[in-house]
Structure formats: structure tokens, C-alpha cells
């Protein structure tokens, strides 16, 4: 694949697989388009160790356009091993977006928080802030109803898996659509943070 880099303070080498295409929006902004079959981006476990979230708070965000077709369900962001370790952001065909933690210890192998209304064919500014046993989803800068597993989110076990944008370790839930600047923070972002980002970027997406 093609070697690229992120724009964080600590630059990580990331590999684009199967050459996702560039699409120019009406605003003039160019975004990557993933085909839902072969396209994704990944980074090694060794270079993404700061994304190995366990007990600490963290946040995931960015612009997402979910296209129909491709895999039944889609994984925009992930660093996990199913029912064992790590975290993932997962979009279901019923337009539910969920943050899942995976566990290998005890009777529970998976806990999650989720929200509905993440429709296909629309640009959404997505945000999710994890704080302890709960998380809050934000859509276009506003908090939306978020439901968590009974007992809340359990801390995920420490994870030594690779990081993916648009795929996961299974290789069967590839994202189809357009992401723009997915972002990850090792802290809980506030409602003000999410709203400010949305307001400063919304003009690119006509929302």
C-alpha cells in the first residue's frame, strides 16, 4: 500500500490499502472515498500504542458519510481483538453507531454505548466522549441520546493489535463511504469542544 502520515503532533506511519479514491465535494474540499470492499488505512500496534485505551478517558471524532452497500455493518475506527481486548467504533445497517469495548476476563466479553439516527447518504460530524463507565455521542455538535450496557462500559483489556481506519482485525466489516479527518484524543472532550469543531468545519459539508 501507499505510505502516508497523520497530522498529529506525534506523526505515525499509516498505510493506505488498495488506494482509496479522492473525491472533491461541492465546497472544493477533497475527501477519501472507501469502496467497502478493499480500501482501508492501518497502522501497526507498535506505532499506535498511545491509542491503547484501558482505564483512561478518550474521545473519537470526525466527519463520516455512510454509503449503502458493501459489508452489512461497518467499522470506521478500531484497535481491538474481538471478545478479547481493545475498542472499536461500529456502524450497523439499522443506522446505530456504537462504541464497543472487548474483554477476555470474566463472564462479559463485550460492553458498549450506542446511539441511533446515523443515516446513510448524509454527512455527519461524529463525536463520542468516553468517561469512566459511560460515553456520550455527539452528532453535528449536539449530544444525542446514548444508551450503555447494563453496568456501563467495562475498561477494555490492554490491546496489542493494529489500528484501522475503515476496517478491523476480521477483514469483513470494511467501511463504505467517506471519512474526513478522523480524530482521537486521550481525554474526554466536552460539549463545547464538539460544538466548536462542528461550527468551524460545517461549511465544507453544507450542513
Tab-separated table of C-alpha atoms in Angstrom:
chain	number	residue	atom	x	y	z
A	1	UNK	CA	0.000	0.000	0.000
A	2	UNK	CA	0.876	3.692	-0.095
A	3	UNK	CA	2.665	5.072	2.942
A	4	UNK	CA	1.099	8.192	4.422
A	5	UNK	CA	1.202	10.021	7.743
A	6	UNK	CA	-1.283	11.538	10.134
A	7	UNK	CA	-1.251	15.209	11.129
A	8	UNK	CA	-0.915	14.739	14.893
A	9	UNK	CA	1.982	16.084	16.920
A	10	UNK	CA	3.497	12.607	17.003
A	11	UNK	CA	3.409	11.521	13.363
A	12	UNK	CA	2.595	7.869	12.800
A	13	UNK	CA	3.296	5.991	9.586
A	14	UNK	CA	-0.004	4.697	8.199
A	15	UNK	CA	-0.593	2.560	5.125
A	16	UNK	CA	-3.414	3.121	2.630
A	17	UNK	CA	-4.508	-0.222	1.213
A	18	UNK	CA	-5.985	-0.551	-2.281
A	19	UNK	CA	-5.660	3.188	-2.990
A	20	UNK	CA	-8.859	4.830	-1.691
A	21	UNK	CA	-10.009	7.386	-4.270
A	22	UNK	CA	-10.097	11.147	-3.743
A	23	UNK	CA	-13.490	12.838	-4.179
A	24	UNK	CA	-13.981	16.605	-4.490
A	25	UNK	CA	-17.070	17.938	-2.729
A	26	UNK	CA	-19.140	20.871	-3.967
A	27	UNK	CA	-17.301	23.087	-1.477
A	28	UNK	CA	-13.977	22.206	-3.089
A	29	UNK	CA	-12.820	20.038	-0.200
A	30	UNK	CA	-11.242	16.722	-1.205
A	31	UNK	CA	-12.001	13.626	0.856
A	32	UNK	CA	-11.079	9.964	0.657
A	33	UNK	CA	-13.710	7.523	-0.623
A	34	UNK	CA	-13.602	3.919	0.611
A	35	UNK	CA	-15.190	1.283	-1.633
A	36	UNK	CA	-16.360	-1.052	1.169
A	37	UNK	CA	-14.513	-3.998	-0.334
A	38	UNK	CA	-10.769	-3.390	-0.370
A	39	UNK	CA	-9.991	0.157	0.819
A	40	UNK	CA	-8.754	0.966	4.305
A	41	UNK	CA	-5.903	2.537	6.277
A	42	UNK	CA	-3.918	0.866	9.009
A	43	UNK	CA	-1.064	1.422	11.432
A	44	UNK	CA	0.949	-1.091	13.405
A	45	UNK	CA	0.317	-1.806	17.056
A	46	UNK	CA	3.850	-0.630	17.834
A	47	UNK	CA	3.336	2.858	16.343
A	48	UNK	CA	-0.170	3.369	17.773
A	49	UNK	CA	0.485	2.396	21.368
A	50	UNK	CA	-0.919	5.713	22.620
A	51	UNK	CA	-4.327	4.537	21.323
A	52	UNK	CA	-4.265	1.548	23.683
A	53	UNK	CA	-7.003	2.948	25.915
A	54	UNK	CA	-7.871	0.980	29.041
A	55	UNK	CA	-8.827	2.793	32.269
A	56	UNK	CA	-8.438	6.336	30.953
A	57	UNK	CA	-10.967	8.587	29.254
A	58	UNK	CA	-10.744	9.139	25.494
A	59	UNK	CA	-12.689	10.616	22.575
A	60	UNK	CA	-13.218	9.702	18.912
A	61	UNK	CA	-14.474	12.119	16.277
A	62	UNK	CA	-14.546	13.294	12.685
A	63	UNK	CA	-16.786	13.660	9.654
A	64	UNK	CA	-18.386	10.479	8.314
A	65	UNK	CA	-20.551	9.760	5.270
A	66	UNK	CA	-22.055	6.266	5.376
A	67	UNK	CA	-22.775	4.827	1.925
A	68	UNK	CA	-25.117	1.890	1.416
A	69	UNK	CA	-23.793	-1.409	0.150
A	70	UNK	CA	-20.587	-3.189	0.987
A	71	UNK	CA	-20.465	-5.008	4.302
A	72	UNK	CA	-23.707	-5.332	6.246
A	73	UNK	CA	-22.068	-3.498	9.141
A	74	UNK	CA	-19.073	-1.185	9.007
A	75	UNK	CA	-16.100	-0.278	11.183
A	76	UNK	CA	-14.927	3.348	10.839
A	77	UNK	CA	-12.252	3.139	13.579
A	78	UNK	CA	-10.853	0.191	15.505
A	79	UNK	CA	-7.993	-1.140	17.618
A	80	UNK	CA	-9.168	-4.421	19.103
A	81	UNK	CA	-9.389	-8.199	19.018
A	82	UNK	CA	-12.990	-9.370	19.124
A	83	UNK	CA	-14.206	-10.510	22.558
A	84	UNK	CA	-10.688	-10.176	23.889
A	85	UNK	CA	-9.177	-6.669	24.050
A	86	UNK	CA	-9.351	-3.087	22.823
A	87	UNK	CA	-12.071	-0.784	21.460
A	88	UNK	CA	-13.959	-0.195	18.203
A	89	UNK	CA	-16.452	2.190	16.613
A	90	UNK	CA	-19.077	0.195	14.728
A	91	UNK	CA	-21.967	1.237	12.426
A	92	UNK	CA	-24.902	-1.118	11.970
A	93	UNK	CA	-27.225	-1.293	8.960
A	94	UNK	CA	-30.066	-0.119	11.246
A	95	UNK	CA	-28.151	3.192	11.485
A	96	UNK	CA	-26.905	2.678	15.037
A	97	UNK	CA	-23.371	3.767	15.877
A	98	UNK	CA	-21.750	2.039	18.824
A	99	UNK	CA	-18.557	2.244	20.840
A	100	UNK	CA	-17.598	-1.261	21.930
A	101	UNK	CA	-15.064	-2.461	24.488
A	102	UNK	CA	-13.785	-6.030	24.282
A	103	UNK	CA	-12.878	-8.196	27.263
A	104	UNK	CA	-11.142	-11.503	27.890
A	105	UNK	CA	-11.532	-11.584	31.664
A	106	UNK	CA	-14.734	-12.632	33.427
A	107	UNK	CA	-18.101	-13.621	32.001
A	108	UNK	CA	-18.598	-10.439	29.937
A	109	UNK	CA	-16.761	-10.363	26.609
A	110	UNK	CA	-18.198	-7.098	25.237
A	111	UNK	CA	-19.721	-3.876	26.615
A	112	UNK	CA	-20.920	-0.883	24.634
A	113	UNK	CA	-22.593	2.516	24.425
A	114	UNK	CA	-24.602	3.429	21.324
A	115	UNK	CA	-26.897	5.960	19.660
A	116	UNK	CA	-29.295	5.855	16.702
A	117	UNK	CA	-30.051	8.095	13.747
A	118	UNK	CA	-26.729	7.767	11.889
A	119	UNK	CA	-28.380	7.606	8.479
A	120	UNK	CA	-26.875	6.620	5.162
A	121	UNK	CA	-26.303	9.229	2.493
A	122	UNK	CA	-25.664	12.182	4.824
A	123	UNK	CA	-22.582	13.913	6.182
A	124	UNK	CA	-22.369	13.739	9.984
A	125	UNK	CA	-19.874	15.293	12.350
A	126	UNK	CA	-19.483	12.419	14.780
A	127	UNK	CA	-18.125	12.616	18.286
A	128	UNK	CA	-18.053	10.242	21.219
A	129	UNK	CA	-16.543	11.027	24.616
A	130	UNK	CA	-15.800	8.122	26.921
A	131	UNK	CA	-15.713	8.932	30.644
A	132	UNK	CA	-15.322	6.035	33.046
A	133	UNK	CA	-18.193	3.584	32.696
A	134	UNK	CA	-20.194	5.795	30.317
A	135	UNK	CA	-19.899	7.570	26.992
A	136	UNK	CA	-21.822	10.328	25.226
A	137	UNK	CA	-22.335	10.543	21.459
A	138	UNK	CA	-22.475	13.897	19.679
A	139	UNK	CA	-23.952	14.497	16.233
A	140	UNK	CA	-23.275	17.797	14.487
A	141	UNK	CA	-22.068	19.318	17.730
A	142	UNK	CA	-25.058	18.304	19.852
A	143	UNK	CA	-25.309	15.495	22.386
A	144	UNK	CA	-27.737	12.741	21.362
A	145	UNK	CA	-29.444	10.060	23.405
A	146	UNK	CA	-26.835	7.448	24.300
A	147	UNK	CA	-27.590	4.038	25.776
A	148	UNK	CA	-24.938	1.988	27.579
A	149	UNK	CA	-24.705	-1.656	28.533
A	150	UNK	CA	-26.159	-2.686	31.870
A	151	UNK	CA	-23.486	-1.823	34.392
A	152	UNK	CA	-21.783	0.522	31.938
A	153	UNK	CA	-18.586	0.262	29.944
A	154	UNK	CA	-16.013	-2.062	31.434
A	155	UNK	CA	-12.410	-0.996	30.890
A	156	UNK	CA	-11.076	-2.840	27.843
A	157	UNK	CA	-8.118	-5.130	28.365
A	158	UNK	CA	-4.771	-3.790	27.175
A	159	UNK	CA	-4.500	-4.296	23.422
A	160	UNK	CA	-1.548	-5.191	21.207
A	161	UNK	CA	-3.489	-5.119	17.930
A	162	UNK	CA	-3.061	-2.896	14.865
A	163	UNK	CA	-5.078	0.303	14.375
A	164	UNK	CA	-7.552	0.583	11.476
A	165	UNK	CA	-9.493	3.291	9.703
A	166	UNK	CA	-12.279	1.643	7.694
A	167	UNK	CA	-11.568	-1.959	8.645
A	168	UNK	CA	-10.869	-4.222	11.622
A	169	UNK	CA	-8.994	-7.385	12.510
A	170	UNK	CA	-11.676	-9.579	10.930
A	171	UNK	CA	-11.301	-8.004	7.489
A	172	UNK	CA	-15.033	-8.401	6.796
A	173	UNK	CA	-16.576	-5.140	8.096
A	174	UNK	CA	-14.967	-2.654	5.721
A	175	UNK	CA	-16.291	0.891	5.761
A	176	UNK	CA	-18.027	2.132	2.616
A	177	UNK	CA	-18.312	5.880	2.312
A	178	UNK	CA	-16.227	8.945	3.022
A	179	UNK	CA	-14.359	9.851	6.199
A	180	UNK	CA	-12.688	13.213	6.704
A	181	UNK	CA	-10.038	13.763	9.331
A	182	UNK	CA	-10.936	11.127	11.924
A	183	UNK	CA	-9.535	12.297	15.254
A	184	UNK	CA	-8.651	10.598	18.524
A	185	UNK	CA	-7.852	12.172	21.876
A	186	UNK	CA	-6.638	10.607	25.104
A	187	UNK	CA	-9.144	12.613	27.149
A	188	UNK	CA	-12.871	13.320	27.401
A	189	UNK	CA	-13.943	16.189	25.127
A	190	UNK	CA	-16.694	18.476	26.369
A	191	UNK	CA	-19.910	19.516	24.630
A	192	UNK	CA	-18.280	22.898	23.948
A	193	UNK	CA	-15.325	21.224	22.245
A	194	UNK	CA	-17.586	19.268	19.890
A	195	UNK	CA	-19.765	22.251	19.044
A	196	UNK	CA	-16.797	24.496	18.273
A	197	UNK	CA	-15.292	21.952	15.891
A	198	UNK	CA	-18.611	21.423	14.136
A	199	UNK	CA	-19.250	25.132	13.688
A	200	UNK	CA	-15.743	25.752	12.319
A	201	UNK	CA	-15.945	22.949	9.736
A	202	UNK	CA	-19.614	22.604	8.763
A	203	UNK	CA	-19.327	24.928	5.747
A	204	UNK	CA	-17.228	22.310	3.937
A	205	UNK	CA	-20.131	19.846	4.073
A	206	UNK	CA	-23.152	22.058	3.526
A	207	UNK	CA	-24.722	21.337	6.913
